[in-house]
Amino acid sequence: MLAAMLFSGRGRNGTMRPLSKAVRVLAVGAVLCAGSAPAPAQPTPATLVFAAASTMVPLNDLAQTFEREQLRRVRFSFAASSTLARQVMHGAHADLFLSANRQWLDRLERDGFLAAGSRRELSGNRLVLIRPANSGADVILARPATLLEALADFPLVLADPAHVPSGIYAREALEYLGLWKPLRGRLAFAANARAVSVRVARGEAPLGITYASELRAESGLAAAALLPAESHSPIRYELALIEPADNPSARAYYEYLLSELAQAVFLRHGFTPVRAGRPHPQER
């Protein structure tokens, strides 16, 4: 190719006719520049986060700041922790997992889906009995009659206690208060904590049990009563990297979520503080 560029054509006797010196210098430079041209930059892979539905608002806030500052994309799949864990176990791709309880992470870790040593506590929460903001229902948990009166002919809504973390906590609290059996036939189950909030805010039910952070996420809600912290297992959100953990953007967002800035965002949205970044007890 270079030889062809250094000659302008054939002379009368059939020989190649050389270009002028200046033109030849330009031709050689063009070939060298073409050979050293950088390959097009490859786009940074997005980070896919599987996260408990109750963390939707703070995680979206944090992702906007992270994307603006680091020019790395973040995508989410929000659902009940149990639903997301099962998806991972059935081969769904994700980079990070944020669970609303430890049991589902225990299972993923036992089956080898989590990157070794990556489990970290991220935040906490409280459990609350919610009502529509325009409802005047007063409930005294020590007096079950007030709860039954507030329900009238409607059910009490909570997430499915068979597998959804907020529903599991809600059942523990109702059993502790001696209300599980009296309410057994008056319960309606939702897919996750967010779904409980939406149904109550829309007036589809007068009362529900969900996370206290939902009072900040859903303007149509108010607290009817705060369930005692000792009535259920501690609510702890844990974060982990999913194998093969080879996405550098995912590692960057993982570290970002464990930062003091992220903790402040979670607190602003009604979550409770923990020692963020503390390893899971099995990893200490």
JSON list of C-alpha atoms in Angstrom, two decimals, residues 129 136-152 179 183 186 206-207 224-225:
[
{"chain": "A", "resi": 129, "resn": "LEU", "atom": "CA", "xyz": [-48.91, 0.16, 61.16]},
{"chain": "A", "resi": 136, "resn": "GLY", "atom": "CA", "xyz": [-58.42, 9.37, 61.45]},
{"chain": "A", "resi": 137, "resn": "ALA", "atom": "CA", "xyz": [-58.08, 5.76, 62.58]},
{"chain": "A", "resi": 138, "resn": "ASP", "atom": "CA", "xyz": [-56.57, 5.57, 66.06]},
{"chain": "A", "resi": 139, "resn": "VAL", "atom": "CA", "xyz": [-55.08, 2.24, 67.07]},
{"chain": "A", "resi": 140, "resn": "ILE", "atom": "CA", "xyz": [-53.66, 1.24, 70.42]},
{"chain": "A", "resi": 141, "resn": "LEU", "atom": "CA", "xyz": [-51.80, -2.02, 69.93]},
{"chain": "A", "resi": 142, "resn": "ALA", "atom": "CA", "xyz": [-52.26, -3.00, 73.58]},
{"chain": "A", "resi": 143, "resn": "ARG", "atom": "CA", "xyz": [-56.03, -2.86, 72.97]},
{"chain": "A", "resi": 144, "resn": "PRO", "atom": "CA", "xyz": [-56.83, -5.21, 70.03]},
{"chain": "A", "resi": 145, "resn": "ALA", "atom": "CA", "xyz": [-60.42, -3.95, 69.91]},
{"chain": "A", "resi": 146, "resn": "THR", "atom": "CA", "xyz": [-59.18, -0.60, 68.54]},
{"chain": "A", "resi": 147, "resn": "LEU", "atom": "CA", "xyz": [-57.45, -2.38, 65.66]},
{"chain": "A", "resi": 148, "resn": "LEU", "atom": "CA", "xyz": [-60.52, -4.47, 64.83]},
{"chain": "A", "resi": 149, "resn": "GLU", "atom": "CA", "xyz": [-62.71, -1.38, 65.00]},
{"chain": "A", "resi": 150, "resn": "ALA", "atom": "CA", "xyz": [-60.43, 0.52, 62.61]},
{"chain": "A", "resi": 151, "resn": "LEU", "atom": "CA", "xyz": [-60.48, -2.37, 60.15]},
{"chain": "A", "resi": 152, "resn": "ALA", "atom": "CA", "xyz": [-64.30, -2.61, 60.15]},
{"chain": "A", "resi": 179, "resn": "LEU", "atom": "CA", "xyz": [-52.86, -10.58, 67.39]},
{"chain": "A", "resi": 183, "resn": "LEU", "atom": "CA", "xyz": [-56.58, -11.54, 62.73]},
{"chain": "A", "resi": 186, "resn": "ARG", "atom": "CA", "xyz": [-58.76, -10.85, 58.20]},
{"chain": "A", "resi": 206, "resn": "PRO", "atom": "CA", "xyz": [-57.73, 1.04, 56.08]},
{"chain": "A", "resi": 207, "resn": "LEU", "atom": "CA", "xyz": [-54.57, -0.40, 57.65]},
{"chain": "A", "resi": 224, "resn": "ALA", "atom": "CA", "xyz": [-51.35, 4.60, 63.01]},
{"chain": "A", "resi": 225, "resn": "ALA", "atom": "CA", "xyz": [-48.85, 2.98, 65.40]}
]
